[in-house]
PDB file of C-alpha atoms and ligand atoms in Angstrom:
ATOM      1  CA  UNK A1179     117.339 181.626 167.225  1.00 92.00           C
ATOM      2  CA  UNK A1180     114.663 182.695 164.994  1.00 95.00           C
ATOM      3  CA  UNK A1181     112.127 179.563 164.139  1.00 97.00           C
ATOM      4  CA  UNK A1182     109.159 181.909 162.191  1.00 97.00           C
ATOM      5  CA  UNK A1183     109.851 184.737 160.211  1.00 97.00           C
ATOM      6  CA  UNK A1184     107.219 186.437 157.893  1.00 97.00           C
ATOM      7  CA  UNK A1185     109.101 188.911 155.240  1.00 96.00           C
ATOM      8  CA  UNK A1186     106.584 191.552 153.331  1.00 97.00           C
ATOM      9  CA  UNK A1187     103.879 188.944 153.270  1.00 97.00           C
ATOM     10  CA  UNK A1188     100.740 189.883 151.332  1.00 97.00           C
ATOM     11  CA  UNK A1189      97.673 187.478 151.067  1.00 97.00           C
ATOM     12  CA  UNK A1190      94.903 188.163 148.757  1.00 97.00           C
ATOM     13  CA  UNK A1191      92.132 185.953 147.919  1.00 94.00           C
ATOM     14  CA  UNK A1192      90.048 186.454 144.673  1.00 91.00           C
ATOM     15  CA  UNK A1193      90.661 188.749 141.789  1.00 89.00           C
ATOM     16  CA  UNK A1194      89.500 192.443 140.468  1.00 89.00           C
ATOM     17  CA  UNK A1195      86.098 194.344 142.752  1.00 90.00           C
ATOM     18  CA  UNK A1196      86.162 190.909 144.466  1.00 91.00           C
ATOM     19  CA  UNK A1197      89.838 190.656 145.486  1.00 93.00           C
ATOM     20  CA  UNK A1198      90.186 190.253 149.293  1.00 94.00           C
ATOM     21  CA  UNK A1199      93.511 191.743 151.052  1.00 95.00           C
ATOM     22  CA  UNK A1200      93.119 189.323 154.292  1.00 97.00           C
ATOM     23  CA  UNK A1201      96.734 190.502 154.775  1.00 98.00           C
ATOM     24  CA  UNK A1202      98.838 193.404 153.664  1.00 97.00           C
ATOM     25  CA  UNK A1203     102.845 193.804 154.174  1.00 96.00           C
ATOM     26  CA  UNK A1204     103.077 191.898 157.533  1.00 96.00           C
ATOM     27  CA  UNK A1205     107.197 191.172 158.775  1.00 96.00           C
ATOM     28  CA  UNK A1206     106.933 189.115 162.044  1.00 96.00           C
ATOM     29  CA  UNK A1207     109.639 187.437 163.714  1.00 96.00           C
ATOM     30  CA  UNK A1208     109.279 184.783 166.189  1.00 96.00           C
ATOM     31  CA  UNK A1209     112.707 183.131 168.399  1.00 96.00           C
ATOM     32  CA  UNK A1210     112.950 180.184 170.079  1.00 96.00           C
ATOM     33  CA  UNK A1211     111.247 180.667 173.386  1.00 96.00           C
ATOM     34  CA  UNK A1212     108.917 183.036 172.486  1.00 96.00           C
ATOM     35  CA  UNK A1213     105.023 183.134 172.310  1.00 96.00           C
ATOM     36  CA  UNK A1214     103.473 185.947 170.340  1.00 96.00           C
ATOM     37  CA  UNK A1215     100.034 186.479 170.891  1.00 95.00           C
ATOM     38  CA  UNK A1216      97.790 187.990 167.716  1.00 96.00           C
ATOM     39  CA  UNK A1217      94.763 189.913 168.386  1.00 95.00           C
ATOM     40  CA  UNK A1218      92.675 191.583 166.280  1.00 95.00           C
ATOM     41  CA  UNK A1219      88.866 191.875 165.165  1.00 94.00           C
ATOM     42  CA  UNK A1220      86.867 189.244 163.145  1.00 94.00           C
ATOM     43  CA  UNK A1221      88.026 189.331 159.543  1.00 94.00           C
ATOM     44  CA  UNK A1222      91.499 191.215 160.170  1.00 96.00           C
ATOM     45  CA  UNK A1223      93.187 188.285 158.872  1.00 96.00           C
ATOM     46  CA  UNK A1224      94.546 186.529 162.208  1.00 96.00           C
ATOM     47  CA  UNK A1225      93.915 182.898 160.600  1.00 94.00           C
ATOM     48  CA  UNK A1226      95.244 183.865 157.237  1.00 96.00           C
ATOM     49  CA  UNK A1227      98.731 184.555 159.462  1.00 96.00           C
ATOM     50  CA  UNK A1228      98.587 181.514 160.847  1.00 96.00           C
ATOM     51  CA  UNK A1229      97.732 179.630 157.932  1.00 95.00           C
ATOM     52  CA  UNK A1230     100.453 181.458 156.082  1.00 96.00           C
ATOM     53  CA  UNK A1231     102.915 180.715 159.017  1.00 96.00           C
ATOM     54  CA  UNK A1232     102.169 176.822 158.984  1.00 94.00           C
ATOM     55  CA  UNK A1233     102.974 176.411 155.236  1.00 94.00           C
ATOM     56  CA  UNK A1234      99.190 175.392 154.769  1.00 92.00           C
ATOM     57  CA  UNK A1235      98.600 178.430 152.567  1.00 94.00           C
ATOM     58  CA  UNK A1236     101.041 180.414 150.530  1.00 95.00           C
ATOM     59  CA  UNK A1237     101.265 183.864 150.059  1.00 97.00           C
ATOM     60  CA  UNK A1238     100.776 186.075 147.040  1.00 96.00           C
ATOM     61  CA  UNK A1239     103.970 188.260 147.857  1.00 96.00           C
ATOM     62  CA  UNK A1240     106.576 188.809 150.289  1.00 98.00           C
ATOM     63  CA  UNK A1241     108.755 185.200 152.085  1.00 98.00           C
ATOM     64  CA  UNK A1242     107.835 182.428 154.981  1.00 98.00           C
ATOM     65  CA  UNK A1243     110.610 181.332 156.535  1.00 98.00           C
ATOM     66  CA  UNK A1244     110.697 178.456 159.277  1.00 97.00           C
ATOM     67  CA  UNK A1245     113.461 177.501 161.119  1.00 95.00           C
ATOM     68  CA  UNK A1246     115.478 178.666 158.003  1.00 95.00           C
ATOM     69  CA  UNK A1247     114.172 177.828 155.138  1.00 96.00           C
ATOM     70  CA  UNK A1248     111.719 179.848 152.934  1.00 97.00           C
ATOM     71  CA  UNK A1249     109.299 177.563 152.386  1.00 97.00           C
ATOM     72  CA  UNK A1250     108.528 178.928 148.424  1.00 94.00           C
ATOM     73  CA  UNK A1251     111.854 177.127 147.755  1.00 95.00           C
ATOM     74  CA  UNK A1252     110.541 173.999 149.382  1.00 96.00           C
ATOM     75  CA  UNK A1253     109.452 171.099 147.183  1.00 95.00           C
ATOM     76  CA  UNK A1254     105.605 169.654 148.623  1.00 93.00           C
ATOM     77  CA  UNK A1255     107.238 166.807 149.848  1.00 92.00           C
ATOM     78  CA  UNK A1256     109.585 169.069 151.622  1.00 94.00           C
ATOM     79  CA  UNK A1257     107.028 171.330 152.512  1.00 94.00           C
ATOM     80  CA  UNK A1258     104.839 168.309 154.079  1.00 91.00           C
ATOM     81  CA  UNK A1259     107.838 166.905 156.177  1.00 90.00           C
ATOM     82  CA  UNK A1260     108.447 170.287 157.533  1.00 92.00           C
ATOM     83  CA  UNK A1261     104.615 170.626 158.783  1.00 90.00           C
ATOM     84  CA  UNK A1262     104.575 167.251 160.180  1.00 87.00           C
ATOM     85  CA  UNK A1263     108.133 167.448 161.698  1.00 88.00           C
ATOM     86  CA  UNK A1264     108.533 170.917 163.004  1.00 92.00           C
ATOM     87  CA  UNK A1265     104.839 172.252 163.132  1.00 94.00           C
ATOM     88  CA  UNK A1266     102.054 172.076 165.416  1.00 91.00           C
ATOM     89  CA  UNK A1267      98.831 173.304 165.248  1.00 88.00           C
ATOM     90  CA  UNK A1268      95.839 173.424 167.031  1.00 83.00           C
ATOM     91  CA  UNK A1269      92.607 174.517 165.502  1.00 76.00           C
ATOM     92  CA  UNK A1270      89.359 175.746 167.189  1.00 70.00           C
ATOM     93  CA  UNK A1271      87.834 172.595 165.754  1.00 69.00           C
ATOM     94  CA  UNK A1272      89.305 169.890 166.753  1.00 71.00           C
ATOM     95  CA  UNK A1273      89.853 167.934 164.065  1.00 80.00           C
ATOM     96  CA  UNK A1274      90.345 164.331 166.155  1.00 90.00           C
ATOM     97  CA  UNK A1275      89.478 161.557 164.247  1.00 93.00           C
ATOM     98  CA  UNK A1276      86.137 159.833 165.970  1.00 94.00           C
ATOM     99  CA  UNK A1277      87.534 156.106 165.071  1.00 96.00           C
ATOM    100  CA  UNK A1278      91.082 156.576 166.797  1.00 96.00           C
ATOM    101  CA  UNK A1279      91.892 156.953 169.989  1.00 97.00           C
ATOM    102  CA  UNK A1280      93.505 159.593 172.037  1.00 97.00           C
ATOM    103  CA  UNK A1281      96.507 157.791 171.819  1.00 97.00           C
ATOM    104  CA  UNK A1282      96.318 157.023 168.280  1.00 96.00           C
ATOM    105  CA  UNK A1283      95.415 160.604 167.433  1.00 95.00           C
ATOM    106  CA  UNK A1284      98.402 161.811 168.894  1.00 95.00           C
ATOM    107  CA  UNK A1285     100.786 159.351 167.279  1.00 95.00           C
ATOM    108  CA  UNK A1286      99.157 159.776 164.487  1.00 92.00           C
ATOM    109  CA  UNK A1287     101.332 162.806 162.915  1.00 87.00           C
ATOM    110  CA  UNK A1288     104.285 160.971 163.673  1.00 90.00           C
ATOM    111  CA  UNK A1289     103.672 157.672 162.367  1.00 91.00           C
ATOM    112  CA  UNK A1290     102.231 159.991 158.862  1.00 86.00           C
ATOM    113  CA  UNK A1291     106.375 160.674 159.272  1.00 82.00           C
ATOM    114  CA  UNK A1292     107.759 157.257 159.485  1.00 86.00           C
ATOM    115  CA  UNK A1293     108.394 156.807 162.528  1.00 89.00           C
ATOM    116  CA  UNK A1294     108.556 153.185 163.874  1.00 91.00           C
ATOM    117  CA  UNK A1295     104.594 152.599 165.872  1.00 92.00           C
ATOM    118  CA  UNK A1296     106.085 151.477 169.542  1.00 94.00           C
ATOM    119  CA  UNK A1297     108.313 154.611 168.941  1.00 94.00           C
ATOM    120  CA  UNK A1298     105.200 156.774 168.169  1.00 94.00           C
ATOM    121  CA  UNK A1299     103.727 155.465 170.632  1.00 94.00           C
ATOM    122  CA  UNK A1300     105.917 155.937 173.225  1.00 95.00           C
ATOM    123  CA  UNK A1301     106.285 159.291 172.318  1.00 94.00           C
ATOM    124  CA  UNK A1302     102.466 159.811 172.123  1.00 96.00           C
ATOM    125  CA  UNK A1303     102.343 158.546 175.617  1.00 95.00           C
ATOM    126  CA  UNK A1304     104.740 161.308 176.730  1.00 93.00           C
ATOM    127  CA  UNK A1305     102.954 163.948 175.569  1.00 92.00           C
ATOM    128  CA  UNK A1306      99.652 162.845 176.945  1.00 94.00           C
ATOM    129  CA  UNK A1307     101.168 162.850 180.146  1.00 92.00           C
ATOM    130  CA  UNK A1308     102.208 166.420 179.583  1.00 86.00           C
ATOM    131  CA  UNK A1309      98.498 167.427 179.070  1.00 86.00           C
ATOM    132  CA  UNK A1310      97.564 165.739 182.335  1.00 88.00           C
ATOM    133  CA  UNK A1311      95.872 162.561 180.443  1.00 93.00           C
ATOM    134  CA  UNK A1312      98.419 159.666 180.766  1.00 93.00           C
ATOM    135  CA  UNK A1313      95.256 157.364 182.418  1.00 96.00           C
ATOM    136  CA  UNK A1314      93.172 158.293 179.139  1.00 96.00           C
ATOM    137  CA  UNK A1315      95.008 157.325 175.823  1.00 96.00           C
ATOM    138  CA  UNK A1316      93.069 154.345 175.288  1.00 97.00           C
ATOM    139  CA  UNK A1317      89.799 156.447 175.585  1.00 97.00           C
ATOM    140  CA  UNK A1318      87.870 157.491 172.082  1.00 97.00           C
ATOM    141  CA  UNK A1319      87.331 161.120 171.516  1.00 95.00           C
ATOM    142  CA  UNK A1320      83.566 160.686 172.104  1.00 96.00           C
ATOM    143  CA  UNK A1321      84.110 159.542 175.559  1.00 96.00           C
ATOM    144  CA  UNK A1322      85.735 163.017 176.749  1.00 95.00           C
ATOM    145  CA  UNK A1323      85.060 165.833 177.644  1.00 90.00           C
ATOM    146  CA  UNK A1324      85.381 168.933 175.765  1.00 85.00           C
ATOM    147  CA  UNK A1325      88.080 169.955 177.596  1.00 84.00           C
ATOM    148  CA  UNK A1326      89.751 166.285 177.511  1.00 90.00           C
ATOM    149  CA  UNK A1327      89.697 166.944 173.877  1.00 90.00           C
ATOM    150  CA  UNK A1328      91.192 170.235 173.530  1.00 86.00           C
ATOM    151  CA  UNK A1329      93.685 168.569 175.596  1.00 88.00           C
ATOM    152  CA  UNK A1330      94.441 165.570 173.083  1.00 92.00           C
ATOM    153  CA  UNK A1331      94.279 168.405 170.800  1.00 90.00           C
ATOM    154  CA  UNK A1332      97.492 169.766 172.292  1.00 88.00           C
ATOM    155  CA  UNK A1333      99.360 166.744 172.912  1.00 91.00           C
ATOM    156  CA  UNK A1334      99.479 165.904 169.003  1.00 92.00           C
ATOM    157  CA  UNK A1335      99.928 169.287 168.071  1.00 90.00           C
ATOM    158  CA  UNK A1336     103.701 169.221 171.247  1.00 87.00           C
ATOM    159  CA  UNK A1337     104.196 165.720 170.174  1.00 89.00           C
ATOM    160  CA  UNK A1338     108.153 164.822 169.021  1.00 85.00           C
ATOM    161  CA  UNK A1339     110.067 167.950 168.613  1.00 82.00           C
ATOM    162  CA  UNK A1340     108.199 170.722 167.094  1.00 88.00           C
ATOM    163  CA  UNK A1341     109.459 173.912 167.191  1.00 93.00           C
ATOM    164  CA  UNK A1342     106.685 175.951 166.140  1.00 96.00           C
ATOM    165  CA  UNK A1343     103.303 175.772 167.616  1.00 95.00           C
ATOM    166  CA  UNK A1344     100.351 177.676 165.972  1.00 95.00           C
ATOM    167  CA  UNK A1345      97.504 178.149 168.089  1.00 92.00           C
ATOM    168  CA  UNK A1346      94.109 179.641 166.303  1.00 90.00           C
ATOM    169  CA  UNK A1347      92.024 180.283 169.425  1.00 85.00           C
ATOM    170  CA  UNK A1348      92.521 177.108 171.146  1.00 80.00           C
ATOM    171  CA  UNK A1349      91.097 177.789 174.549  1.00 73.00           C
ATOM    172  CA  UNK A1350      87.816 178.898 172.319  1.00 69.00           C
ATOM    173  CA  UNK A1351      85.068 176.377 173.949  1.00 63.00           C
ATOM    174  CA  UNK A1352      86.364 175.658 177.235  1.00 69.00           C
ATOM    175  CA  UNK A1353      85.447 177.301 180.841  1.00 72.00           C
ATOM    176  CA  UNK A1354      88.220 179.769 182.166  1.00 76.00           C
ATOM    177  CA  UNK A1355      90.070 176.848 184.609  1.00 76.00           C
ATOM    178  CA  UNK A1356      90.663 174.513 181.442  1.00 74.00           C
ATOM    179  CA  UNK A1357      91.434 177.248 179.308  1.00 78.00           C
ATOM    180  CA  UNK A1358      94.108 178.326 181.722  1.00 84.00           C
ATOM    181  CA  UNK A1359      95.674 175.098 182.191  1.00 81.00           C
ATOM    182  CA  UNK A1360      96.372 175.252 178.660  1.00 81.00           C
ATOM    183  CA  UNK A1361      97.897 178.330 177.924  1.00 87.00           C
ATOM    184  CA  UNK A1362     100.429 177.052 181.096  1.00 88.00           C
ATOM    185  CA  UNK A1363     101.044 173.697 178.976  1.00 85.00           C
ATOM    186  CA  UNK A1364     101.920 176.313 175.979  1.00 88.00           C
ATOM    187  CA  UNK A1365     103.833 178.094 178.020  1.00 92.00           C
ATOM    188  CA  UNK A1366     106.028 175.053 179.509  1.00 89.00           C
ATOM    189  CA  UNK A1367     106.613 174.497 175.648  1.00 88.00           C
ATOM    190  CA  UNK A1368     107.776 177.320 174.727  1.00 93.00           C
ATOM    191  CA  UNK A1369     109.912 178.107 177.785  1.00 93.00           C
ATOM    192  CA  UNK A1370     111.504 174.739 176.621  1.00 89.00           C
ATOM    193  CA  UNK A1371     112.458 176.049 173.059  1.00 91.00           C
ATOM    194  CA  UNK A1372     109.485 175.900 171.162  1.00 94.00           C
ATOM    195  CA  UNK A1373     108.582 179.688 169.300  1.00 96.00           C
ATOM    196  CA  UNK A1374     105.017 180.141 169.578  1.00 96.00           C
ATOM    197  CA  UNK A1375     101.655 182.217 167.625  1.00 96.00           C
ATOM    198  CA  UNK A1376      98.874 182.162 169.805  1.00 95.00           C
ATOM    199  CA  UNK A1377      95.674 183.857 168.147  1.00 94.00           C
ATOM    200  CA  UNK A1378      92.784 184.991 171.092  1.00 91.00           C
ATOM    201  CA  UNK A1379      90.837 187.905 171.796  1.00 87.00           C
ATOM    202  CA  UNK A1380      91.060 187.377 175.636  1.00 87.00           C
ATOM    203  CA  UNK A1381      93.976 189.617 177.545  1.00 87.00           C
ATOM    204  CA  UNK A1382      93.945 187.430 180.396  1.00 87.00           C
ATOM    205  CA  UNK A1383      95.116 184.962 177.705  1.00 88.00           C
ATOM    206  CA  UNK A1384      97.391 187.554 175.902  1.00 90.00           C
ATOM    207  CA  UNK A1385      99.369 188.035 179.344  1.00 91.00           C
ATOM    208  CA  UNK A1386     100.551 184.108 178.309  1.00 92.00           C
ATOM    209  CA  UNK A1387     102.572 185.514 175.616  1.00 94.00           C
ATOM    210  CA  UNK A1388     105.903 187.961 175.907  1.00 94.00           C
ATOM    211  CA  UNK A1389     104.450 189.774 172.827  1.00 93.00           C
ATOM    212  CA  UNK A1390     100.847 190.822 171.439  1.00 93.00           C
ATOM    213  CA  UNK A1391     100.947 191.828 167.537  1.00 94.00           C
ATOM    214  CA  UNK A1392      97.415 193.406 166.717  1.00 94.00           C
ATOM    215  CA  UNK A1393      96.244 192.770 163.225  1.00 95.00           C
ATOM    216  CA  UNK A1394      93.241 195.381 161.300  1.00 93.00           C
ATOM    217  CA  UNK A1395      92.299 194.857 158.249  1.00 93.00           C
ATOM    218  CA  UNK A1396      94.983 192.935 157.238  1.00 95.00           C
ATOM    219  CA  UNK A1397      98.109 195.276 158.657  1.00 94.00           C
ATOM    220  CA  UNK A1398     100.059 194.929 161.954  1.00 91.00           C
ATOM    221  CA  UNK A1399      99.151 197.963 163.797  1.00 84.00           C
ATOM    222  CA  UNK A1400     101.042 197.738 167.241  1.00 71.00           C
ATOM    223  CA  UNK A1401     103.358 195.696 168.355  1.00 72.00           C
ATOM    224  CA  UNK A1402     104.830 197.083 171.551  1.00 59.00           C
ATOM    225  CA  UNK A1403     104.545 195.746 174.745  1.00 58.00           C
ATOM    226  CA  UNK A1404     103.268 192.441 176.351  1.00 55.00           C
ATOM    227  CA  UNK A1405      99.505 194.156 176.565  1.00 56.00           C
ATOM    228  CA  UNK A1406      97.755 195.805 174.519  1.00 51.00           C
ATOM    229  CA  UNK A1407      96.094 198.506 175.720  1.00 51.00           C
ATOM    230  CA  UNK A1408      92.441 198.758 176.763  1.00 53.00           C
ATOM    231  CA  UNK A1409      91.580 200.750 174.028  1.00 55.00           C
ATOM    232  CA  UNK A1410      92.862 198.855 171.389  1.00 52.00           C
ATOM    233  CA  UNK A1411      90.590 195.964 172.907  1.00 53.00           C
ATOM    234  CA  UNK A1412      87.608 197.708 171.722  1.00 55.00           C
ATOM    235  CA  UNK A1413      86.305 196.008 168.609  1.00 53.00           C
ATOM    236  CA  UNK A1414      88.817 192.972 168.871  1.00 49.00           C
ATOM    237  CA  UNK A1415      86.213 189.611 168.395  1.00 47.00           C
TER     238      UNK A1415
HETATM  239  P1  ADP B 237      90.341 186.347 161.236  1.00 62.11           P
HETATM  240  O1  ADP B 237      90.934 185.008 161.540  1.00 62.11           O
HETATM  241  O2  ADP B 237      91.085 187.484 161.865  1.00 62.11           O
HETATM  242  O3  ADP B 237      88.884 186.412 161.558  1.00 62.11           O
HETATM  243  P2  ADP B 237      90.762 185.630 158.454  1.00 62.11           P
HETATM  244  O4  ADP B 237      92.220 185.497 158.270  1.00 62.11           O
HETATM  245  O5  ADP B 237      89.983 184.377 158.611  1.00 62.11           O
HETATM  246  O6  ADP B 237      90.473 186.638 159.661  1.00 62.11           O
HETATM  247  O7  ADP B 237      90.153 186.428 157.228  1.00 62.11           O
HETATM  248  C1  ADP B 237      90.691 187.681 156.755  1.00 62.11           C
HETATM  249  C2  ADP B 237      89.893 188.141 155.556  1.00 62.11           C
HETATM  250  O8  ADP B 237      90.137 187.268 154.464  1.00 62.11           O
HETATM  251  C3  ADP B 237      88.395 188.127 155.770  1.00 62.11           C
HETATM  252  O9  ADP B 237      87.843 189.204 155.067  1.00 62.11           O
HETATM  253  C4  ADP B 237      87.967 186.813 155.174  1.00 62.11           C
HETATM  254  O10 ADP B 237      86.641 186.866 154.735  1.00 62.11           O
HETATM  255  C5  ADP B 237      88.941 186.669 154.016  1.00 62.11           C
HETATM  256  N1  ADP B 237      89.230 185.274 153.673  1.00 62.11           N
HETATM  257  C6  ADP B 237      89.866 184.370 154.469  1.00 62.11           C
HETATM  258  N2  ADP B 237      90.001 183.188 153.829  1.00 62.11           N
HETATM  259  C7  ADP B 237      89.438 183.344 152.600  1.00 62.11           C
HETATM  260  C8  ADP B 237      89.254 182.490 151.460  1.00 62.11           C
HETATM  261  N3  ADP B 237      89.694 181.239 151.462  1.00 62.11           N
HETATM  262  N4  ADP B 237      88.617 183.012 150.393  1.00 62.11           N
HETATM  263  C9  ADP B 237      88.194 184.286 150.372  1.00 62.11           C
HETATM  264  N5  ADP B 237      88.328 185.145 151.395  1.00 62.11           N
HETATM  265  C10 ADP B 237      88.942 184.683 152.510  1.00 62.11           C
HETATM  266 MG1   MG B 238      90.136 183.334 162.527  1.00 62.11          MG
END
């Protein structure tokens, strides 16, 4: 089943000498148990993708379908219940809130959603266990570790039922062992339905995913194979 599909998309930012083409006739389809990884250098418009795939941007031309429905046609109420219910992100920052705690952050999407709090909970619970913190929900995000974070990080981004998880560099500040560790909780995801984007400029990470799509300036410019190959890695960020 396809969860993500990106139809002639086009994403320009500004107007006239200043217009910016961050991306430029991109089709991309993502099924259910599949992780894609996108690599490409700085400024080639891997964010703008995701962004674009998440329903937090829209696109100047071209459709963004998710798990159906094109998400132009969408109302923003729709469109918001959709990226709480069925999306999952996780951002190179962060973005935990410093006064809840891990527990709370990870309910926290759900509960936005209306579901009942010993419910969200409970569910919140379940994926911090997944991530290898069940002992630490009651901890703050200033008492982790970095990596403890990127972890809580994950859990609210796999908590409930989404079934598409955006990933914009995720294993960005953490040592190698951590970062593994996560791609494998990706992975686990995805293997258990989930369709997956996963942007990084690593190819140990790449090897994670069953595709790589490379983005320059803007364009997908190879798509085949689960590596790209070493030359293409020159000049990726
Ligand atoms: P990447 O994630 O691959 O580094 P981005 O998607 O962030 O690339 O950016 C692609 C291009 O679009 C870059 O040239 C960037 O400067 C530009 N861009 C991204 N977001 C905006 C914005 N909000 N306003 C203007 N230009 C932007
Ligand atoms: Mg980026």
């Amino acid at each position: 089943m396809t969860v993500l599909r990106l139809h002639g998309v086009h994403r320009t930012h500004g107007a006239g000498a200043a217009a910016v083409h961050a991306l430029r006739g991109v089709d991309l389809t993502v099924d259910a148990g599949e992780l894609v990884a996108v690599m490409g250098p700085s400024g080639s418009g891997k964010s703008s993708l995701l962004n674009l795939a998440g329903g937090l941007d829209r696109p100047t031309r071209g459709e963004v379908h998710v798990e159906g429905r094109q998400l132009d046609t969408l109302t923003r109420r729709q469109l918001a219940q959709l990226r709480r219910r069925s999306v999952g992100y996780v951002f190179q920052d962060l973005n935990l809130l410093a006064s809840l705690t891990a527990a709370e952050n990870v309910a926290l999407p759900l509960e936005l959603d209306g579901t009942g709090i010993r419910q969200a909970r409970r569910l919140a619970m379940a994926a911090l266990t997944e991530v290898g913190l069940a002992e630490l929900g009651t901890r703050f995000p200033d008492d982790l570790s970095g990596g403890q974070q990127q972890r809580v990080a994950i859990a609210r981004a796999l908590v409930g039922e989404r079934r598409l998880v955006l990933a914009d560099e995720p294993t960005g500040a953490l040592d190698s062992q951590t970062g593994e560790a996560i791609l494998r909780l990706l992975r686990t995801r995805i293997d258990a339905g989930a369709a997956g984007l996963l942007v990084t400029h690593e190819a140990r990470h790449a090897a994670w995913a069953d595709r790589v799509v490379f983005l320059r300036d803007g364009v997908v410019v190879d798509t085949s194979g689960p590596l790209p190959q070493p030359e293409q890695l020159l000049g990726a960020t």
